[in-house]
C-alpha cells in the first residue's frame, strides 16, 4: 500500500496543530510522544513503509507489552500478520509539537533512537524536535474487527502459547526535524551514524556546534488493544 505523508489532501485539511512546550510533556522525546498522542511511542522510530507486513488498523500484533501504563513499544520485538484485502484506513491529520530536551537526561534515548555512541551522545548539550505532518491511520470499528478476523484465518499468524495477538486500532505516522546542539563542535562521526539510521537533509552550522537533520515517514505511536 502506497502511503505519502505529505499529500496535498492532508495539507488542505490542515493536519498540523503545533503545541509549543505542552504542559504535560515528559522530559524525553518518547515520553512526549506518548503524552501528546496518548498512546505508547514506538522506538526507534521505524520507517513506516519499511515495516512488513504493513501495520494497519486491525493488524494482529505480537510483542506489545500486555500491561497498562507502558509508554514505549520496541519495534524490534513486534511481529505483525498480513491482512488479505484489508479495508483501507482513514488518514486524519493530528497534532504535532515542538520541544527541546536536555541531552544529559536522555543519553539512553539518544543512543537508541539515533544509533549514537555514548561519547557522541554526551557531546550533545540539547536536542530540539519538531514533529510535523502527523497522520492518524484508523478505520471504523467493524472494519478493524474484520481486518483482524481476516488475518487470523492464516494459521501462520497464530502465536505460540501463552502468546496471544493484540489488535492495532490506530497508528500515528509523522515527519520529525531534529537539531543537536553542542557547546563544542560536534564529533564528525555523528553524521555517519545518523545517515546509517536513515536520517536525511543533514546540515551543520558554520562552527559545527549545531547539526540539523530530518526523519521522514516514521511510525511514532501505536494504539493497541
JSON list of C-alpha atoms in Angstrom, two decimals:
[
{"chain": "A", "resi": 1, "resn": "UNK", "atom": "CA", "xyz": [0.00, 0.00, 0.00]},
{"chain": "A", "resi": 2, "resn": "UNK", "atom": "CA", "xyz": [1.48, 3.30, -1.06]},
{"chain": "A", "resi": 3, "resn": "UNK", "atom": "CA", "xyz": [1.37, 5.99, 1.61]},
{"chain": "A", "resi": 4, "resn": "UNK", "atom": "CA", "xyz": [2.59, 9.55, 1.21]},
{"chain": "A", "resi": 5, "resn": "UNK", "atom": "CA", "xyz": [2.74, 11.65, 4.33]},
{"chain": "A", "resi": 6, "resn": "UNK", "atom": "CA", "xyz": [2.93, 14.98, 2.51]},
{"chain": "A", "resi": 7, "resn": "UNK", "atom": "CA", "xyz": [-0.17, 14.56, 0.37]},
{"chain": "A", "resi": 8, "resn": "UNK", "atom": "CA", "xyz": [-1.99, 17.58, -0.99]},
{"chain": "A", "resi": 9, "resn": "UNK", "atom": "CA", "xyz": [-5.19, 16.35, 0.61]},
{"chain": "A", "resi": 10, "resn": "UNK", "atom": "CA", "xyz": [-3.60, 16.26, 4.06]},
{"chain": "A", "resi": 11, "resn": "UNK", "atom": "CA", "xyz": [-2.30, 19.77, 3.57]},
{"chain": "A", "resi": 12, "resn": "UNK", "atom": "CA", "xyz": [-5.74, 21.07, 2.59]},
{"chain": "A", "resi": 13, "resn": "UNK", "atom": "CA", "xyz": [-7.40, 19.80, 5.74]},
{"chain": "A", "resi": 14, "resn": "UNK", "atom": "CA", "xyz": [-4.74, 21.45, 7.86]},
{"chain": "A", "resi": 15, "resn": "UNK", "atom": "CA", "xyz": [-3.28, 18.42, 9.51]},
{"chain": "A", "resi": 16, "resn": "UNK", "atom": "CA", "xyz": [-0.88, 20.15, 11.83]},
{"chain": "A", "resi": 17, "resn": "UNK", "atom": "CA", "xyz": [-1.69, 21.91, 15.07]},
{"chain": "A", "resi": 18, "resn": "UNK", "atom": "CA", "xyz": [1.51, 22.65, 16.94]},
{"chain": "A", "resi": 19, "resn": "UNK", "atom": "CA", "xyz": [1.69, 22.51, 20.69]},
{"chain": "A", "resi": 20, "resn": "UNK", "atom": "CA", "xyz": [4.61, 24.56, 22.00]},
{"chain": "A", "resi": 21, "resn": "UNK", "atom": "CA", "xyz": [6.02, 23.07, 25.19]},
{"chain": "A", "resi": 22, "resn": "UNK", "atom": "CA", "xyz": [2.91, 21.10, 26.27]},
{"chain": "A", "resi": 23, "resn": "UNK", "atom": "CA", "xyz": [2.29, 21.42, 29.98]},
{"chain": "A", "resi": 24, "resn": "UNK", "atom": "CA", "xyz": [2.07, 17.66, 30.46]},
{"chain": "A", "resi": 25, "resn": "UNK", "atom": "CA", "xyz": [5.02, 16.81, 28.22]},
{"chain": "A", "resi": 26, "resn": "UNK", "atom": "CA", "xyz": [7.65, 14.46, 29.59]},
{"chain": "A", "resi": 27, "resn": "UNK", "atom": "CA", "xyz": [11.35, 15.34, 29.62]},
{"chain": "A", "resi": 28, "resn": "UNK", "atom": "CA", "xyz": [12.16, 12.86, 26.81]},
{"chain": "A", "resi": 29, "resn": "UNK", "atom": "CA", "xyz": [11.05, 12.58, 23.20]},
{"chain": "A", "resi": 30, "resn": "UNK", "atom": "CA", "xyz": [9.45, 9.17, 23.73]},
{"chain": "A", "resi": 31, "resn": "UNK", "atom": "CA", "xyz": [7.59, 10.40, 26.81]},
{"chain": "A", "resi": 32, "resn": "UNK", "atom": "CA", "xyz": [6.37, 13.49, 24.98]},
{"chain": "A", "resi": 33, "resn": "UNK", "atom": "CA", "xyz": [5.08, 11.43, 22.05]},
{"chain": "A", "resi": 34, "resn": "UNK", "atom": "CA", "xyz": [3.17, 9.21, 24.48]},
{"chain": "A", "resi": 35, "resn": "UNK", "atom": "CA", "xyz": [1.77, 12.26, 26.29]},
{"chain": "A", "resi": 36, "resn": "UNK", "atom": "CA", "xyz": [0.71, 14.13, 23.16]},
{"chain": "A", "resi": 37, "resn": "UNK", "atom": "CA", "xyz": [-0.85, 11.18, 21.30]},
{"chain": "A", "resi": 38, "resn": "UNK", "atom": "CA", "xyz": [-2.00, 9.33, 24.45]},
{"chain": "A", "resi": 39, "resn": "UNK", "atom": "CA", "xyz": [-0.71, 6.01, 23.08]},
{"chain": "A", "resi": 40, "resn": "UNK", "atom": "CA", "xyz": [2.70, 4.37, 23.53]},
{"chain": "A", "resi": 41, "resn": "UNK", "atom": "CA", "xyz": [5.58, 5.75, 21.48]},
{"chain": "A", "resi": 42, "resn": "UNK", "atom": "CA", "xyz": [7.42, 3.40, 19.11]},
{"chain": "A", "resi": 43, "resn": "UNK", "atom": "CA", "xyz": [11.19, 3.09, 19.38]},
{"chain": "A", "resi": 44, "resn": "UNK", "atom": "CA", "xyz": [13.44, 3.55, 17.45]},
{"chain": "A", "resi": 45, "resn": "UNK", "atom": "CA", "xyz": [11.00, 5.50, 15.25]},
{"chain": "A", "resi": 46, "resn": "UNK", "atom": "CA", "xyz": [10.99, 2.95, 12.38]},
{"chain": "A", "resi": 47, "resn": "UNK", "atom": "CA", "xyz": [10.22, 3.97, 8.80]},
{"chain": "A", "resi": 48, "resn": "UNK", "atom": "CA", "xyz": [6.53, 3.14, 8.46]},
{"chain": "A", "resi": 49, "resn": "UNK", "atom": "CA", "xyz": [6.63, 1.84, 4.90]},
{"chain": "A", "resi": 50, "resn": "UNK", "atom": "CA", "xyz": [9.57, -0.44, 5.69]},
{"chain": "A", "resi": 51, "resn": "UNK", "atom": "CA", "xyz": [7.53, -2.49, 8.17]},
{"chain": "A", "resi": 52, "resn": "UNK", "atom": "CA", "xyz": [6.39, -5.76, 6.61]},
{"chain": "A", "resi": 53, "resn": "UNK", "atom": "CA", "xyz": [3.67, -6.92, 6.86]},
{"chain": "A", "resi": 54, "resn": "UNK", "atom": "CA", "xyz": [2.24, -3.43, 6.99]},
{"chain": "A", "resi": 55, "resn": "UNK", "atom": "CA", "xyz": [0.80, -2.20, 10.27]},
{"chain": "A", "resi": 56, "resn": "UNK", "atom": "CA", "xyz": [-2.82, -1.29, 9.62]},
{"chain": "A", "resi": 57, "resn": "UNK", "atom": "CA", "xyz": [-5.94, -0.86, 11.77]},
{"chain": "A", "resi": 58, "resn": "UNK", "atom": "CA", "xyz": [-6.93, -4.41, 12.64]},
{"chain": "A", "resi": 59, "resn": "UNK", "atom": "CA", "xyz": [-3.46, -5.92, 12.26]},
{"chain": "A", "resi": 60, "resn": "UNK", "atom": "CA", "xyz": [-2.77, -8.72, 14.76]},
{"chain": "A", "resi": 61, "resn": "UNK", "atom": "CA", "xyz": [0.40, -7.77, 16.60]},
{"chain": "A", "resi": 62, "resn": "UNK", "atom": "CA", "xyz": [2.70, -9.74, 18.91]},
{"chain": "A", "resi": 63, "resn": "UNK", "atom": "CA", "xyz": [5.37, -8.37, 21.24]},
{"chain": "A", "resi": 64, "resn": "UNK", "atom": "CA", "xyz": [3.47, -5.39, 22.63]},
{"chain": "A", "resi": 65, "resn": "UNK", "atom": "CA", "xyz": [3.62, -5.17, 26.44]},
{"chain": "A", "resi": 66, "resn": "UNK", "atom": "CA", "xyz": [0.40, -6.52, 27.91]},
{"chain": "A", "resi": 67, "resn": "UNK", "atom": "CA", "xyz": [0.16, -4.01, 30.72]},
{"chain": "A", "resi": 68, "resn": "UNK", "atom": "CA", "xyz": [-1.32, -0.60, 31.29]},
{"chain": "A", "resi": 69, "resn": "UNK", "atom": "CA", "xyz": [0.96, 2.38, 31.74]},
{"chain": "A", "resi": 70, "resn": "UNK", "atom": "CA", "xyz": [3.59, 1.27, 29.20]},
{"chain": "A", "resi": 71, "resn": "UNK", "atom": "CA", "xyz": [4.62, 4.31, 27.16]},
{"chain": "A", "resi": 72, "resn": "UNK", "atom": "CA", "xyz": [7.12, 2.73, 24.75]},
{"chain": "A", "resi": 73, "resn": "UNK", "atom": "CA", "xyz": [6.80, -0.13, 22.25]},
{"chain": "A", "resi": 74, "resn": "UNK", "atom": "CA", "xyz": [10.03, -1.69, 20.97]},
{"chain": "A", "resi": 75, "resn": "UNK", "atom": "CA", "xyz": [9.64, -2.08, 17.19]},
{"chain": "A", "resi": 76, "resn": "UNK", "atom": "CA", "xyz": [12.40, -4.69, 17.18]},
{"chain": "A", "resi": 77, "resn": "UNK", "atom": "CA", "xyz": [10.24, -7.05, 19.26]},
{"chain": "A", "resi": 78, "resn": "UNK", "atom": "CA", "xyz": [6.91, -6.79, 17.50]},
{"chain": "A", "resi": 79, "resn": "UNK", "atom": "CA", "xyz": [5.55, -9.09, 14.79]},
{"chain": "A", "resi": 80, "resn": "UNK", "atom": "CA", "xyz": [2.50, -8.44, 12.65]},
{"chain": "A", "resi": 81, "resn": "UNK", "atom": "CA", "xyz": [0.44, -10.54, 10.27]},
{"chain": "A", "resi": 82, "resn": "UNK", "atom": "CA", "xyz": [-0.64, -9.85, 6.71]},
{"chain": "A", "resi": 83, "resn": "UNK", "atom": "CA", "xyz": [-4.27, -8.84, 6.15]},
{"chain": "A", "resi": 84, "resn": "UNK", "atom": "CA", "xyz": [-5.76, -10.21, 2.91]},
{"chain": "A", "resi": 85, "resn": "UNK", "atom": "CA", "xyz": [-7.65, -7.45, 1.08]},
{"chain": "A", "resi": 86, "resn": "UNK", "atom": "CA", "xyz": [-7.65, -5.02, 4.04]},
{"chain": "A", "resi": 87, "resn": "UNK", "atom": "CA", "xyz": [-10.18, -2.24, 4.42]},
{"chain": "A", "resi": 88, "resn": "UNK", "atom": "CA", "xyz": [-8.30, 0.96, 3.53]},
{"chain": "A", "resi": 89, "resn": "UNK", "atom": "CA", "xyz": [-7.57, 3.14, 6.56]},
{"chain": "A", "resi": 90, "resn": "UNK", "atom": "CA", "xyz": [-8.68, 6.70, 7.06]},
{"chain": "A", "resi": 91, "resn": "UNK", "atom": "CA", "xyz": [-5.82, 9.20, 7.13]},
{"chain": "A", "resi": 92, "resn": "UNK", "atom": "CA", "xyz": [-6.62, 12.00, 9.52]},
{"chain": "A", "resi": 93, "resn": "UNK", "atom": "CA", "xyz": [-4.35, 14.90, 10.38]},
{"chain": "A", "resi": 94, "resn": "UNK", "atom": "CA", "xyz": [-3.47, 15.20, 14.04]},
{"chain": "A", "resi": 95, "resn": "UNK", "atom": "CA", "xyz": [-1.45, 17.49, 16.25]},
{"chain": "A", "resi": 96, "resn": "UNK", "atom": "CA", "xyz": [2.32, 17.85, 16.26]},
{"chain": "A", "resi": 97, "resn": "UNK", "atom": "CA", "xyz": [4.66, 19.53, 18.71]},
{"chain": "A", "resi": 98, "resn": "UNK", "atom": "CA", "xyz": [7.95, 21.38, 19.04]},
{"chain": "A", "resi": 99, "resn": "UNK", "atom": "CA", "xyz": [10.13, 20.81, 22.09]},
{"chain": "A", "resi": 100, "resn": "UNK", "atom": "CA", "xyz": [13.73, 20.87, 23.25]},
{"chain": "A", "resi": 101, "resn": "UNK", "atom": "CA", "xyz": [15.23, 18.19, 25.52]},
{"chain": "A", "resi": 102, "resn": "UNK", "atom": "CA", "xyz": [18.29, 18.10, 27.79]},
{"chain": "A", "resi": 103, "resn": "UNK", "atom": "CA", "xyz": [20.75, 15.59, 26.37]},
{"chain": "A", "resi": 104, "resn": "UNK", "atom": "CA", "xyz": [22.38, 14.71, 29.71]},
{"chain": "A", "resi": 105, "resn": "UNK", "atom": "CA", "xyz": [19.00, 13.47, 30.97]},
{"chain": "A", "resi": 106, "resn": "UNK", "atom": "CA", "xyz": [18.40, 11.32, 27.88]},
{"chain": "A", "resi": 107, "resn": "UNK", "atom": "CA", "xyz": [21.66, 9.60, 26.96]},
{"chain": "A", "resi": 108, "resn": "UNK", "atom": "CA", "xyz": [19.95, 6.22, 26.52]},
{"chain": "A", "resi": 109, "resn": "UNK", "atom": "CA", "xyz": [17.26, 7.76, 24.29]},
{"chain": "A", "resi": 110, "resn": "UNK", "atom": "CA", "xyz": [19.85, 9.46, 22.07]},
{"chain": "A", "resi": 111, "resn": "UNK", "atom": "CA", "xyz": [21.71, 6.18, 21.69]},
{"chain": "A", "resi": 112, "resn": "UNK", "atom": "CA", "xyz": [18.67, 4.02, 20.98]},
{"chain": "A", "resi": 113, "resn": "UNK", "atom": "CA", "xyz": [16.86, 6.41, 18.62]},
{"chain": "A", "resi": 114, "resn": "UNK", "atom": "CA", "xyz": [19.80, 7.71, 16.63]},
{"chain": "A", "resi": 115, "resn": "UNK", "atom": "CA", "xyz": [22.42, 4.97, 16.88]},
{"chain": "A", "resi": 116, "resn": "UNK", "atom": "CA", "xyz": [24.92, 7.18, 18.70]},
{"chain": "A", "resi": 117, "resn": "UNK", "atom": "CA", "xyz": [27.78, 6.02, 20.86]},
{"chain": "A", "resi": 118, "resn": "UNK", "atom": "CA", "xyz": [27.77, 7.12, 24.49]},
{"chain": "A", "resi": 119, "resn": "UNK", "atom": "CA", "xyz": [30.61, 9.52, 23.74]},
{"chain": "A", "resi": 120, "resn": "UNK", "atom": "CA", "xyz": [28.65, 11.04, 20.85]},
{"chain": "A", "resi": 121, "resn": "UNK", "atom": "CA", "xyz": [25.54, 11.41, 22.98]},
{"chain": "A", "resi": 122, "resn": "UNK", "atom": "CA", "xyz": [27.47, 13.12, 25.78]},
{"chain": "A", "resi": 123, "resn": "UNK", "atom": "CA", "xyz": [28.89, 15.66, 23.33]},
{"chain": "A", "resi": 124, "resn": "UNK", "atom": "CA", "xyz": [25.35, 16.97, 22.76]},
{"chain": "A", "resi": 125, "resn": "UNK", "atom": "CA", "xyz": [24.05, 19.66, 25.10]},
{"chain": "A", "resi": 126, "resn": "UNK", "atom": "CA", "xyz": [20.42, 19.61, 23.96]},
{"chain": "A", "resi": 127, "resn": "UNK", "atom": "CA", "xyz": [18.25, 18.42, 21.09]},
{"chain": "A", "resi": 128, "resn": "UNK", "atom": "CA", "xyz": [15.16, 20.04, 19.64]},
{"chain": "A", "resi": 129, "resn": "UNK", "atom": "CA", "xyz": [12.43, 18.09, 17.86]},
{"chain": "A", "resi": 130, "resn": "UNK", "atom": "CA", "xyz": [9.71, 19.43, 15.58]},
{"chain": "A", "resi": 131, "resn": "UNK", "atom": "CA", "xyz": [7.17, 16.68, 14.96]},
{"chain": "A", "resi": 132, "resn": "UNK", "atom": "CA", "xyz": [5.06, 17.64, 11.94]},
{"chain": "A", "resi": 133, "resn": "UNK", "atom": "CA", "xyz": [2.81, 16.20, 9.22]},
{"chain": "A", "resi": 134, "resn": "UNK", "atom": "CA", "xyz": [1.37, 13.80, 11.78]},
{"chain": "A", "resi": 135, "resn": "UNK", "atom": "CA", "xyz": [-1.30, 11.50, 10.36]},
{"chain": "A", "resi": 136, "resn": "UNK", "atom": "CA", "xyz": [-3.52, 9.09, 12.27]},
{"chain": "A", "resi": 137, "resn": "UNK", "atom": "CA", "xyz": [-4.34, 5.84, 10.44]},
{"chain": "A", "resi": 138, "resn": "UNK", "atom": "CA", "xyz": [-7.63, 4.45, 11.72]},
{"chain": "A", "resi": 139, "resn": "UNK", "atom": "CA", "xyz": [-10.81, 2.76, 10.49]},
{"chain": "A", "resi": 140, "resn": "UNK", "atom": "CA", "xyz": [-14.40, 2.17, 11.63]},
{"chain": "A", "resi": 141, "resn": "UNK", "atom": "CA", "xyz": [-14.70, -0.36, 14.45]},
{"chain": "A", "resi": 142, "resn": "UNK", "atom": "CA", "xyz": [-16.32, -3.01, 12.24]},
{"chain": "A", "resi": 143, "resn": "UNK", "atom": "CA", "xyz": [-13.58, -2.67, 9.61]},
{"chain": "A", "resi": 144, "resn": "UNK", "atom": "CA", "xyz": [-10.91, -3.01, 12.31]},
{"chain": "A", "resi": 145, "resn": "UNK", "atom": "CA", "xyz": [-12.55, -6.18, 13.63]},
{"chain": "A", "resi": 146, "resn": "UNK", "atom": "CA", "xyz": [-12.97, -7.60, 10.11]},
{"chain": "A", "resi": 147, "resn": "UNK", "atom": "CA", "xyz": [-9.32, -6.94, 9.27]},
{"chain": "A", "resi": 148, "resn": "UNK", "atom": "CA", "xyz": [-8.24, -8.73, 12.44]},
{"chain": "A", "resi": 149, "resn": "UNK", "atom": "CA", "xyz": [-10.51, -11.73, 11.81]},
{"chain": "A", "resi": 150, "resn": "UNK", "atom": "CA", "xyz": [-9.33, -12.00, 8.21]},
{"chain": "A", "resi": 151, "resn": "UNK", "atom": "CA", "xyz": [-5.67, -12.03, 9.21]},
{"chain": "A", "resi": 152, "resn": "UNK", "atom": "CA", "xyz": [-6.24, -14.59, 11.97]},
{"chain": "A", "resi": 153, "resn": "UNK", "atom": "CA", "xyz": [-7.61, -17.11, 9.45]},
{"chain": "A", "resi": 154, "resn": "UNK", "atom": "CA", "xyz": [-3.99, -17.67, 8.37]},
{"chain": "A", "resi": 155, "resn": "UNK", "atom": "CA", "xyz": [-2.61, -20.37, 10.67]},
{"chain": "A", "resi": 156, "resn": "UNK", "atom": "CA", "xyz": [0.87, -18.89, 10.37]},
{"chain": "A", "resi": 157, "resn": "UNK", "atom": "CA", "xyz": [-0.42, -15.88, 12.32]},
{"chain": "A", "resi": 158, "resn": "UNK", "atom": "CA", "xyz": [-1.21, -17.92, 15.42]},
{"chain": "A", "resi": 159, "resn": "UNK", "atom": "CA", "xyz": [1.04, -17.20, 18.36]},
{"chain": "A", "resi": 160, "resn": "UNK", "atom": "CA", "xyz": [2.86, -19.78, 20.45]},
{"chain": "A", "resi": 161, "resn": "UNK", "atom": "CA", "xyz": [1.06, -20.16, 23.79]},
{"chain": "A", "resi": 162, "resn": "UNK", "atom": "CA", "xyz": [0.92, -18.22, 26.01]},
{"chain": "A", "resi": 163, "resn": "UNK", "atom": "CA", "xyz": [1.45, -15.52, 23.34]},
{"chain": "A", "resi": 164, "resn": "UNK", "atom": "CA", "xyz": [-1.83, -14.03, 22.18]},
{"chain": "A", "resi": 165, "resn": "UNK", "atom": "CA", "xyz": [-2.01, -11.40, 19.46]},
{"chain": "A", "resi": 166, "resn": "UNK", "atom": "CA", "xyz": [-3.34, -7.97, 20.27]},
{"chain": "A", "resi": 167, "resn": "UNK", "atom": "CA", "xyz": [-5.07, -5.76, 17.73]},
{"chain": "A", "resi": 168, "resn": "UNK", "atom": "CA", "xyz": [-3.85, -2.48, 16.24]},
{"chain": "A", "resi": 169, "resn": "UNK", "atom": "CA", "xyz": [-6.56, 0.18, 16.47]},
{"chain": "A", "resi": 170, "resn": "UNK", "atom": "CA", "xyz": [-4.61, 3.24, 15.36]},
{"chain": "A", "resi": 171, "resn": "UNK", "atom": "CA", "xyz": [-1.12, 4.09, 14.11]},
{"chain": "A", "resi": 172, "resn": "UNK", "atom": "CA", "xyz": [0.43, 7.58, 14.10]},
{"chain": "A", "resi": 173, "resn": "UNK", "atom": "CA", "xyz": [2.95, 8.40, 11.35]},
{"chain": "A", "resi": 174, "resn": "UNK", "atom": "CA", "xyz": [4.90, 11.65, 11.22]},
{"chain": "A", "resi": 175, "resn": "UNK", "atom": "CA", "xyz": [7.96, 13.52, 10.00]},
{"chain": "A", "resi": 176, "resn": "UNK", "atom": "CA", "xyz": [10.50, 14.81, 12.51]},
{"chain": "A", "resi": 177, "resn": "UNK", "atom": "CA", "xyz": [13.00, 17.64, 12.18]},
{"chain": "A", "resi": 178, "resn": "UNK", "atom": "CA", "xyz": [15.80, 17.36, 14.75]},
{"chain": "A", "resi": 179, "resn": "UNK", "atom": "CA", "xyz": [18.56, 19.71, 15.83]},
{"chain": "A", "resi": 180, "resn": "UNK", "atom": "CA", "xyz": [21.52, 18.69, 18.01]},
{"chain": "A", "resi": 181, "resn": "UNK", "atom": "CA", "xyz": [23.30, 21.50, 19.86]},
{"chain": "A", "resi": 182, "resn": "UNK", "atom": "CA", "xyz": [26.70, 21.20, 21.46]},
{"chain": "A", "resi": 183, "resn": "UNK", "atom": "CA", "xyz": [28.89, 23.55, 23.48]},
{"chain": "A", "resi": 184, "resn": "UNK", "atom": "CA", "xyz": [31.83, 22.45, 21.32]},
{"chain": "A", "resi": 185, "resn": "UNK", "atom": "CA", "xyz": [31.99, 21.30, 17.67]},
{"chain": "A", "resi": 186, "resn": "UNK", "atom": "CA", "xyz": [30.12, 18.00, 17.39]},
{"chain": "A", "resi": 187, "resn": "UNK", "atom": "CA", "xyz": [32.08, 14.84, 16.52]},
{"chain": "A", "resi": 188, "resn": "UNK", "atom": "CA", "xyz": [32.20, 14.11, 12.79]},
{"chain": "A", "resi": 189, "resn": "UNK", "atom": "CA", "xyz": [31.10, 10.51, 13.39]},
{"chain": "A", "resi": 190, "resn": "UNK", "atom": "CA", "xyz": [27.62, 11.61, 14.48]},
{"chain": "A", "resi": 191, "resn": "UNK", "atom": "CA", "xyz": [26.61, 12.42, 10.90]},
{"chain": "A", "resi": 192, "resn": "UNK", "atom": "CA", "xyz": [27.70, 8.97, 9.69]},
{"chain": "A", "resi": 193, "resn": "UNK", "atom": "CA", "xyz": [25.66, 7.26, 12.39]},
{"chain": "A", "resi": 194, "resn": "UNK", "atom": "CA", "xyz": [22.62, 9.36, 11.60]},
{"chain": "A", "resi": 195, "resn": "UNK", "atom": "CA", "xyz": [22.82, 8.52, 7.90]},
{"chain": "A", "resi": 196, "resn": "UNK", "atom": "CA", "xyz": [23.01, 4.83, 8.84]},
{"chain": "A", "resi": 197, "resn": "UNK", "atom": "CA", "xyz": [19.80, 5.33, 10.83]},
{"chain": "A", "resi": 198, "resn": "UNK", "atom": "CA", "xyz": [18.08, 6.77, 7.76]},
{"chain": "A", "resi": 199, "resn": "UNK", "atom": "CA", "xyz": [18.39, 10.47, 8.58]},
{"chain": "A", "resi": 200, "resn": "UNK", "atom": "CA", "xyz": [18.14, 12.94, 5.70]},
{"chain": "A", "resi": 201, "resn": "UNK", "atom": "CA", "xyz": [18.97, 16.58, 4.96]},
{"chain": "A", "resi": 202, "resn": "UNK", "atom": "CA", "xyz": [21.93, 16.73, 7.35]},
{"chain": "A", "resi": 203, "resn": "UNK", "atom": "CA", "xyz": [23.31, 20.24, 7.79]},
{"chain": "A", "resi": 204, "resn": "UNK", "atom": "CA", "xyz": [25.98, 21.59, 10.18]},
{"chain": "A", "resi": 205, "resn": "UNK", "atom": "CA", "xyz": [26.20, 25.17, 11.38]},
{"chain": "A", "resi": 206, "resn": "UNK", "atom": "CA", "xyz": [29.35, 27.05, 10.37]},
{"chain": "A", "resi": 207, "resn": "UNK", "atom": "CA", "xyz": [31.08, 26.33, 13.68]},
{"chain": "A", "resi": 208, "resn": "UNK", "atom": "CA", "xyz": [29.78, 22.71, 13.69]},
{"chain": "A", "resi": 209, "resn": "UNK", "atom": "CA", "xyz": [28.17, 23.11, 17.10]},
{"chain": "A", "resi": 210, "resn": "UNK", "atom": "CA", "xyz": [24.68, 22.56, 15.62]},
{"chain": "A", "resi": 211, "resn": "UNK", "atom": "CA", "xyz": [23.54, 19.68, 13.41]},
{"chain": "A", "resi": 212, "resn": "UNK", "atom": "CA", "xyz": [20.10, 19.56, 11.80]},
{"chain": "A", "resi": 213, "resn": "UNK", "atom": "CA", "xyz": [18.51, 16.54, 10.10]},
{"chain": "A", "resi": 214, "resn": "UNK", "atom": "CA", "xyz": [15.12, 15.06, 9.29]},
{"chain": "A", "resi": 215, "resn": "UNK", "atom": "CA", "xyz": [13.40, 11.71, 9.74]},
{"chain": "A", "resi": 216, "resn": "UNK", "atom": "CA", "xyz": [10.59, 11.19, 7.24]},
{"chain": "A", "resi": 217, "resn": "UNK", "atom": "CA", "xyz": [7.54, 8.93, 7.45]},
{"chain": "A", "resi": 218, "resn": "UNK", "atom": "CA", "xyz": [8.24, 7.42, 10.87]},
{"chain": "A", "resi": 219, "resn": "UNK", "atom": "CA", "xyz": [5.88, 5.29, 12.93]},
{"chain": "A", "resi": 220, "resn": "UNK", "atom": "CA", "xyz": [5.79, 7.26, 16.17]},
{"chain": "A", "resi": 221, "resn": "UNK", "atom": "CA", "xyz": [2.86, 5.84, 18.17]},
{"chain": "A", "resi": 222, "resn": "UNK", "atom": "CA", "xyz": [0.54, 2.82, 18.33]},
{"chain": "A", "resi": 223, "resn": "UNK", "atom": "CA", "xyz": [-2.87, 2.32, 19.90]},
{"chain": "A", "resi": 224, "resn": "UNK", "atom": "CA", "xyz": [-3.30, -1.41, 20.56]},
{"chain": "A", "resi": 225, "resn": "UNK", "atom": "CA", "xyz": [-5.99, -3.29, 22.43]}
]
